[in-house]
mmCIF file of C-alpha atoms in Angstrom:
data_model
loop_
_atom_site.group_PDB
_atom_site.id
_atom_site.type_symbol
_atom_site.label_atom_id
_atom_site.label_comp_id
_atom_site.label_asym_id
_atom_site.label_seq_id
_atom_site.Cartn_x
_atom_site.Cartn_y
_atom_site.Cartn_z
ATOM 1 C CA MET A 265 0.000 0.000 0.000
ATOM 2 C CA LEU A 266 1.302 3.445 -0.923
ATOM 3 C CA PRO A 267 2.073 5.597 2.126
ATOM 4 C CA VAL A 268 -0.127 8.701 2.487
ATOM 5 C CA GLU A 269 3.036 10.807 2.658
ATOM 6 C CA VAL A 270 3.586 10.204 -1.063
ATOM 7 C CA GLU A 271 0.455 12.185 -1.920
ATOM 8 C CA ASP A 272 1.633 14.960 0.415
ATOM 9 C CA PHE A 273 4.965 14.928 -1.383
ATOM 10 C CA CYS A 274 3.330 15.191 -4.820
ATOM 11 C CA GLU A 275 1.183 18.082 -3.630
ATOM 12 C CA HIS A 276 4.336 19.754 -2.340
ATOM 13 C CA LEU A 277 5.894 19.400 -5.808
ATOM 14 C CA ARG A 278 2.814 21.017 -7.375
ATOM 15 C CA THR A 279 3.147 24.020 -5.091
ATOM 16 C CA ARG A 280 6.804 24.266 -6.153
ATOM 17 C CA ASN A 281 5.664 24.441 -9.802
ATOM 18 C CA TYR A 282 7.100 21.102 -10.905
ATOM 19 C CA SER A 283 5.725 19.915 -14.248
ATOM 20 C CA SER A 284 2.871 17.407 -14.258
ATOM 21 C CA LEU A 285 5.092 14.916 -16.112
ATOM 22 C CA THR A 286 7.826 15.114 -13.441
ATOM 23 C CA ILE A 287 5.265 14.624 -10.665
ATOM 24 C CA GLU A 288 3.766 11.657 -12.496
ATOM 25 C CA ASN A 289 7.209 10.060 -12.856
ATOM 26 C CA TYR A 290 8.027 10.624 -9.168
ATOM 27 C CA HIS A 291 4.696 9.067 -8.192
ATOM 28 C CA LEU A 292 5.361 6.012 -10.378
ATOM 29 C CA ASP A 293 8.909 5.538 -9.038
ATOM 30 C CA LEU A 294 7.732 5.755 -5.425
ATOM 31 C CA ARG A 295 4.848 3.397 -6.105
ATOM 32 C CA LEU A 296 7.315 0.843 -7.487
ATOM 33 C CA PHE A 297 9.627 1.289 -4.517
ATOM 34 C CA PHE A 298 6.971 0.803 -1.846
ATOM 35 C CA ALA A 299 5.422 -2.121 -3.754
ATOM 36 C CA THR A 300 8.842 -3.787 -3.444
ATOM 37 C CA THR A 301 9.589 -2.919 0.200
ATOM 38 C CA LEU A 302 6.033 -3.442 1.547
ATOM 39 C CA LYS A 303 6.858 -1.100 4.448
ATOM 40 C CA ALA A 304 5.632 2.204 5.815
ATOM 41 C CA ALA A 305 7.830 5.219 5.117
ATOM 42 C CA ASN A 306 9.086 5.414 8.719
ATOM 43 C CA GLN A 307 10.222 1.766 8.604
ATOM 44 C CA VAL A 308 12.388 1.969 5.477
ATOM 45 C CA THR A 309 16.137 1.448 5.966
ATOM 46 C CA TRP A 310 19.172 1.556 3.704
ATOM 47 C CA ARG A 311 18.925 -2.231 3.429
ATOM 48 C CA ASP A 312 15.502 -1.852 1.796
ATOM 49 C CA VAL A 313 17.085 0.475 -0.750
ATOM 50 C CA ASP A 314 19.749 -2.176 -1.390
ATOM 51 C CA CYS A 315 17.038 -4.772 -1.995
ATOM 52 C CA PHE A 316 15.196 -2.419 -4.333
ATOM 53 C CA ILE A 317 18.361 -1.892 -6.388
ATOM 54 C CA GLU A 318 18.915 -5.646 -6.630
ATOM 55 C CA HIS A 319 15.279 -6.070 -7.715
ATOM 56 C CA GLN A 320 15.738 -3.452 -10.435
ATOM 57 C CA HIS A 321 18.938 -5.163 -11.600
ATOM 58 C CA ARG A 322 17.119 -8.493 -11.924
ATOM 59 C CA GLN A 323 14.612 -6.785 -14.207
ATOM 60 C CA GLY A 324 17.473 -5.742 -16.460
ATOM 61 C CA LEU A 325 16.979 -2.009 -16.026
ATOM 62 C CA ALA A 326 19.669 0.463 -17.053
ATOM 63 C CA ALA A 327 21.760 2.335 -14.504
ATOM 64 C CA THR A 328 20.219 5.638 -15.631
ATOM 65 C CA THR A 329 16.716 4.348 -14.837
ATOM 66 C CA ILE A 330 17.737 2.972 -11.431
ATOM 67 C CA ASN A 331 19.535 6.203 -10.523
ATOM 68 C CA ARG A 332 16.514 8.241 -11.535
ATOM 69 C CA ARG A 333 14.334 6.163 -9.218
ATOM 70 C CA LEU A 334 16.857 6.492 -6.412
ATOM 71 C CA TYR A 335 16.761 10.263 -6.854
ATOM 72 C CA ALA A 336 12.960 10.220 -6.534
ATOM 73 C CA ILE A 337 13.198 8.156 -3.335
ATOM 74 C CA LYS A 338 15.891 10.431 -1.892
ATOM 75 C CA HIS A 339 13.868 13.532 -2.774
ATOM 76 C CA PHE A 340 10.822 12.024 -1.057
ATOM 77 C CA PHE A 341 12.701 11.309 2.172
ATOM 78 C CA ASP A 342 14.344 14.752 2.061
ATOM 79 C CA PHE A 343 10.797 16.136 1.971
ATOM 80 C CA LEU A 344 9.838 14.118 5.065
ATOM 81 C CA VAL A 345 12.918 15.299 6.971
ATOM 82 C CA ILE A 346 12.935 18.951 5.946
ATOM 83 C CA GLU A 347 9.332 19.879 5.165
ATOM 84 C CA GLN A 348 7.522 17.584 7.583
ATOM 85 C CA GLU A 349 10.281 17.776 10.180
ATOM 86 C CA THR A 350 10.384 14.062 10.900
ATOM 87 C CA SER A 351 13.293 12.459 12.704
ATOM 88 C CA LEU A 352 13.932 9.951 9.918
ATOM 89 C CA ALA A 353 17.358 9.449 8.424
ATOM 90 C CA ASN A 354 17.330 9.408 4.637
ATOM 91 C CA PRO A 355 17.827 5.724 3.677
ATOM 92 C CA VAL A 356 19.326 6.598 0.263
ATOM 93 C CA LYS A 357 23.096 6.941 0.612
ATOM 94 C CA PRO A 358 25.574 8.347 -1.940
ATOM 95 C CA SER A 359 27.002 4.837 -2.301
ATOM 96 C CA HIS A 360 23.650 3.575 -3.564
ATOM 97 C CA HIS A 361 23.908 5.491 -6.834
ATOM 98 C CA LEU A 362 25.283 3.413 -9.658
ATOM 99 C CA ARG A 363 28.303 4.404 -11.675
ATOM 100 C CA GLN A 364 27.428 4.889 -15.305
ATOM 101 C CA GLY A 365 29.266 5.710 -18.471
ATOM 102 C CA GLN A 366 28.727 8.691 -20.715
ATOM 103 C CA PRO A 367 27.490 7.164 -23.990
ATOM 104 C CA LEU A 368 27.411 9.502 -26.944
ATOM 105 C CA PRO A 369 23.984 10.429 -28.330
ATOM 106 C CA LYS A 370 23.005 8.183 -31.224
ATOM 107 C CA LYS A 371 22.237 10.124 -34.371
ATOM 108 C CA LEU A 372 20.719 8.740 -37.559
ATOM 109 C CA SER A 373 22.604 8.629 -40.850
ATOM 110 C CA VAL A 374 21.198 10.292 -43.975
ATOM 111 C CA GLN A 375 20.201 6.875 -45.303
ATOM 112 C CA GLN A 376 18.436 5.969 -42.059
ATOM 113 C CA VAL A 377 16.500 9.249 -42.024
ATOM 114 C CA LYS A 378 15.395 8.724 -45.638
ATOM 115 C CA GLY A 379 14.424 5.116 -44.905
ATOM 116 C CA LEU A 380 12.409 6.173 -41.873
ATOM 117 C CA PHE A 381 10.500 8.936 -43.663
ATOM 118 C CA ALA A 382 9.833 6.652 -46.641
ATOM 119 C CA GLN A 383 7.583 4.624 -44.300
ATOM 120 C CA ILE A 384 5.368 7.591 -43.349
ATOM 121 C CA LYS A 385 1.973 7.339 -45.012
ATOM 122 C CA ASN A 386 -0.008 10.374 -43.817
ATOM 123 C CA ARG A 387 0.462 14.124 -43.623
ATOM 124 C CA GLN A 388 0.139 14.449 -39.848
ATOM 125 C CA ASP A 389 2.870 11.902 -39.131
ATOM 126 C CA ARG A 390 5.183 13.529 -41.669
ATOM 127 C CA ALA A 391 4.619 16.983 -40.144
ATOM 128 C CA LEU A 392 5.112 15.621 -36.626
ATOM 129 C CA PHE A 393 8.396 13.811 -37.195
ATOM 130 C CA LEU A 394 9.786 16.374 -39.634
ATOM 131 C CA LEU A 395 9.177 19.057 -36.997
ATOM 132 C CA MET A 396 11.078 16.991 -34.423
ATOM 133 C CA LEU A 397 13.927 16.438 -36.891
ATOM 134 C CA ARG A 398 14.209 20.068 -38.020
ATOM 135 C CA CYS A 399 13.627 21.767 -34.655
ATOM 136 C CA GLY A 400 15.070 19.226 -32.213
ATOM 137 C CA LEU A 401 11.841 18.980 -30.224
ATOM 138 C CA ARG A 402 11.446 16.595 -27.327
ATOM 139 C CA VAL A 403 8.504 14.232 -27.749
ATOM 140 C CA SER A 404 6.629 16.012 -24.919
ATOM 141 C CA GLU A 405 7.153 19.365 -26.628
ATOM 142 C CA ALA A 406 5.740 18.040 -29.897
ATOM 143 C CA ALA A 407 2.728 16.555 -28.106
ATOM 144 C CA HIS A 408 2.005 19.846 -26.295
ATOM 145 C CA LEU A 409 2.317 22.072 -29.375
ATOM 146 C CA LYS A 410 -0.718 24.346 -29.835
ATOM 147 C CA LEU A 411 -2.032 26.350 -32.764
ATOM 148 C CA GLN A 412 -1.087 29.659 -31.160
ATOM 149 C CA ASP A 413 2.518 28.509 -30.713
ATOM 150 C CA ILE A 414 3.168 28.768 -34.465
ATOM 151 C CA ASP A 415 3.861 32.174 -35.996
ATOM 152 C CA TRP A 416 3.195 31.521 -39.676
ATOM 153 C CA GLU A 417 4.258 34.994 -40.777
ATOM 154 C CA GLN A 418 7.593 34.991 -38.927
ATOM 155 C CA GLN A 419 8.037 31.250 -39.529
ATOM 156 C CA THR A 420 8.878 30.578 -35.904
ATOM 157 C CA LEU A 421 7.739 28.202 -33.219
ATOM 158 C CA LEU A 422 7.326 28.959 -29.517
ATOM 159 C CA VAL A 423 8.081 26.068 -27.173
ATOM 160 C CA GLU A 424 6.409 27.009 -23.912
ATOM 161 C CA GLN A 425 7.594 25.633 -20.587
ATOM 162 C CA GLY A 426 9.917 23.000 -21.977
ATOM 163 C CA LYS A 427 12.127 20.897 -19.733
ATOM 164 C CA GLY A 428 13.347 23.019 -16.836
ATOM 165 C CA ARG A 429 10.384 25.398 -17.257
ATOM 166 C CA LYS A 430 12.175 27.371 -19.975
ATOM 167 C CA ASP A 431 10.465 28.920 -22.997
ATOM 168 C CA ARG A 432 12.370 29.118 -26.281
ATOM 169 C CA ARG A 433 11.641 30.308 -29.806
ATOM 170 C CA LEU A 434 12.721 28.188 -32.776
ATOM 171 C CA TYR A 435 12.902 28.840 -36.494
ATOM 172 C CA LEU A 436 10.979 26.700 -38.953
ATOM 173 C CA SER A 437 12.765 25.288 -41.976
ATOM 174 C CA ALA A 438 11.001 25.581 -45.344
ATOM 175 C CA ASP A 439 10.145 21.864 -45.498
ATOM 176 C CA ALA A 440 8.869 21.739 -41.903
ATOM 177 C CA LEU A 441 6.749 24.855 -42.468
ATOM 178 C CA ALA A 442 5.235 23.439 -45.660
ATOM 179 C CA SER A 443 4.491 20.133 -43.938
ATOM 180 C CA LEU A 444 2.817 21.903 -41.006
ATOM 181 C CA GLN A 445 0.649 23.898 -43.418
ATOM 182 C CA GLU A 446 -0.428 20.688 -45.176
ATOM 183 C CA CYS A 447 -1.246 19.164 -41.795
ATOM 184 C CA LEU A 448 -3.217 22.249 -40.758
ATOM 185 C CA ALA A 449 -5.396 21.886 -43.857
ATOM 186 C CA ILE A 450 -6.680 18.496 -42.646
ATOM 187 C CA ARG A 451 -6.687 19.195 -38.903
ATOM 188 C CA PRO A 452 -10.143 18.657 -37.321
ATOM 189 C CA ALA A 453 -11.568 21.902 -35.926
ATOM 190 C CA GLU A 454 -12.842 20.127 -32.817
ATOM 191 C CA VAL A 455 -9.466 19.063 -31.336
ATOM 192 C CA ALA A 456 -9.639 19.840 -27.612
ATOM 193 C CA GLY A 457 -7.344 22.450 -26.103
ATOM 194 C CA ASP A 458 -6.221 23.855 -29.484
ATOM 195 C CA TYR A 459 -3.480 21.208 -29.681
ATOM 196 C CA PHE A 460 -1.959 21.025 -33.141
ATOM 197 C CA PHE A 461 -1.630 17.233 -33.426
ATOM 198 C CA TRP A 462 -4.615 14.970 -32.830
ATOM 199 C CA ASN A 463 -5.538 11.342 -32.228
ATOM 200 C CA GLN A 464 -6.821 10.024 -35.549
ATOM 201 C CA LYS A 465 -9.153 7.490 -33.910
ATOM 202 C CA ARG A 466 -10.559 9.967 -31.365
ATOM 203 C CA ARG A 467 -10.448 13.207 -33.332
ATOM 204 C CA ARG A 468 -11.329 15.458 -30.389
ATOM 205 C CA SER A 469 -8.374 14.192 -28.374
ATOM 206 C CA PRO A 470 -4.840 15.568 -28.771
ATOM 207 C CA LEU A 471 -2.032 13.179 -29.667
ATOM 208 C CA SER A 472 -0.385 11.808 -26.514
ATOM 209 C CA ILE A 473 3.304 11.265 -25.826
ATOM 210 C CA LYS A 474 2.808 7.492 -25.746
ATOM 211 C CA ALA A 475 0.938 7.584 -29.066
ATOM 212 C CA ILE A 476 3.839 9.438 -30.698
ATOM 213 C CA GLN A 477 6.326 6.931 -29.285
ATOM 214 C CA LYS A 478 4.198 4.045 -30.596
ATOM 215 C CA LYS A 479 4.125 5.648 -34.042
ATOM 216 C CA MET A 480 7.918 5.855 -33.983
ATOM 217 C CA GLU A 481 8.202 2.200 -32.926
ATOM 218 C CA ARG A 482 6.090 1.117 -35.901
ATOM 219 C CA LEU A 483 8.055 3.300 -38.325
ATOM 220 C CA THR A 484 11.471 2.120 -37.141
ATOM 221 C CA LYS A 485 10.375 -1.518 -37.285
ATOM 222 C CA ALA A 486 9.101 -1.071 -40.850
ATOM 223 C CA ALA A 487 12.283 0.762 -41.883
ATOM 224 C CA GLY A 488 14.619 -1.672 -40.133
ATOM 225 C CA VAL A 489 16.162 1.205 -38.177
ATOM 226 C CA LYS A 490 17.009 1.165 -34.490
ATOM 227 C CA ALA A 491 15.892 4.591 -33.248
ATOM 228 C CA SER A 492 13.581 6.493 -30.912
ATOM 229 C CA CYS A 493 11.893 9.885 -30.971
ATOM 230 C CA HIS A 494 14.931 11.276 -29.152
ATOM 231 C CA SER A 495 17.146 10.067 -32.004
ATOM 232 C CA LEU A 496 15.585 12.777 -34.182
ATOM 233 C CA ARG A 497 16.631 15.389 -31.618
ATOM 234 C CA HIS A 498 20.191 14.015 -31.536
ATOM 235 C CA THR A 499 20.288 13.984 -35.335
ATOM 236 C CA PHE A 500 19.118 17.607 -35.478
ATOM 237 C CA ALA A 501 21.886 18.774 -33.136
ATOM 238 C CA SER A 502 24.616 16.716 -34.808
ATOM 239 C CA ASN A 503 23.655 17.886 -38.291
ATOM 240 C CA LEU A 504 23.785 21.535 -37.250
ATOM 241 C CA LEU A 505 27.181 21.099 -35.627
ATOM 242 C CA GLU A 506 28.599 19.310 -38.659
ATOM 243 C CA GLU A 507 27.536 22.201 -40.870
ATOM 244 C CA GLY A 508 29.257 24.807 -38.698
ATOM 245 C CA ALA A 509 26.784 25.822 -35.988
ATOM 246 C CA GLU A 510 28.353 26.841 -32.669
ATOM 247 C CA VAL A 511 27.795 24.762 -29.542
ATOM 248 C CA ILE A 512 26.309 27.743 -27.718
ATOM 249 C CA SER A 513 23.682 28.117 -30.465
ATOM 250 C CA ILE A 514 22.843 24.426 -30.234
ATOM 251 C CA ARG A 515 22.358 24.875 -26.495
ATOM 252 C CA ASP A 516 19.717 27.524 -27.191
ATOM 253 C CA PHE A 517 18.045 25.472 -29.938
ATOM 254 C CA LEU A 518 17.781 22.405 -27.700
ATOM 255 C CA GLY A 519 16.856 24.282 -24.522
ATOM 256 C CA HIS A 520 19.785 22.879 -22.539
ATOM 257 C CA GLU A 521 20.536 24.509 -19.206
ATOM 258 C CA SER A 522 24.287 24.501 -19.772
ATOM 259 C CA VAL A 523 26.724 24.356 -22.652
ATOM 260 C CA ALA A 524 28.179 21.162 -21.137
ATOM 261 C CA ALA A 525 25.038 19.232 -22.095
ATOM 262 C CA SER A 526 25.370 20.392 -25.700
ATOM 263 C CA GLU A 527 29.110 19.744 -25.908
ATOM 264 C CA ARG A 528 28.440 16.005 -26.080
ATOM 265 C CA TYR A 529 27.452 16.551 -29.697
ATOM 266 C CA ALA A 530 30.869 17.977 -30.465
ATOM 267 C CA LYS A 531 32.348 14.555 -29.656
ATOM 268 C CA LEU A 532 29.826 12.951 -31.961
ATOM 269 C CA SER A 533 30.583 15.120 -34.964
ATOM 270 C CA ASN A 534 33.540 13.506 -36.738
ATOM 271 C CA ARG A 535 33.118 15.732 -39.781
ATOM 272 C CA LYS A 536 33.364 18.882 -37.670
ATOM 273 C CA ILE A 537 36.475 17.551 -35.931
ATOM 274 C CA LYS A 538 38.021 16.582 -39.271
ATOM 275 C CA GLN A 539 37.367 20.032 -40.741
ATOM 276 C CA GLU A 540 38.892 21.794 -37.767
ATOM 277 C CA TYR A 541 41.898 19.460 -37.794
ATOM 278 C CA LEU A 542 42.601 19.933 -41.488
ATOM 279 C CA GLN A 543 42.241 23.710 -41.278
ATOM 280 C CA THR A 544 44.427 23.972 -38.197
ATOM 281 C CA ILE A 545 47.112 21.509 -39.227
ATOM 282 C CA LYS A 546 47.757 23.523 -42.418
ATOM 283 C CA LYS A 547 48.727 26.494 -40.267
ATOM 284 C CA VAL A 548 50.892 24.276 -38.057
ATOM 285 C CA ILE A 549 52.691 22.779 -41.081
ATOM 286 C CA SER A 550 53.348 26.220 -42.594
ATOM 287 C CA LYS A 551 55.124 27.261 -39.393
ATOM 288 C CA THR A 552 56.904 24.008 -38.550
ATOM 289 C CA ARG A 553 57.691 22.523 -41.955
ATOM 290 C CA VAL A 554 60.173 19.642 -41.642
#
């Protein structure tokens, strides 16, 4: 049974203006934890956290997923100690967090992108995934796009309250703009909440995050490509960098909090590195010819 303190914690997050998606994820992670421990919050010890980690390992979950759940549990117990002034000791210790590597983002090749888009059969899906590819949108940002967020005259897109509660304005490429206009021409007028993308089976309902992810799964399977919605975002950033965009600009396009998050793409871009090497080594050779 889920402790009542979890609901108090989620309400606390709402008052602190956390996004509904973050609160939902915290609630799910805590529900999984307490379903495993079968204890009240004031009975949980560091050994229960150990057991939970072992349970997650047996399910084959990645270190990033386990660490995210540990963070939710730690945040919850911090809330009990600080906000509710309980005498509990936080059972999540620094040693509980798993070491993890820093894998490079996986971008799609030109051939993979073409193969993926060759499988798209309707105008809405093309507009949706082309927008994610050309603007680097997160799947949640695409799902939450509204009619008023698109400035057709200025050819820009406003992403409101993205990750980290940051707004950003993006430019629309010619092909993405044309695809959005084609999609607008067939969009049902009755879509609730003025959302731009809609559920084709329930035309009043906006397209959900899970529905978009399912669409991507079907497309990648048909194309024989291993990719996710986030792969389009990685591809967008890598392509810009390869063609000369600065890392600081990519940070703004992607809505990253720091340049460090965007610098990972610099490691991914072999073409950019090659160009810089060849340009620089010419100057070196001219000065140190042997």
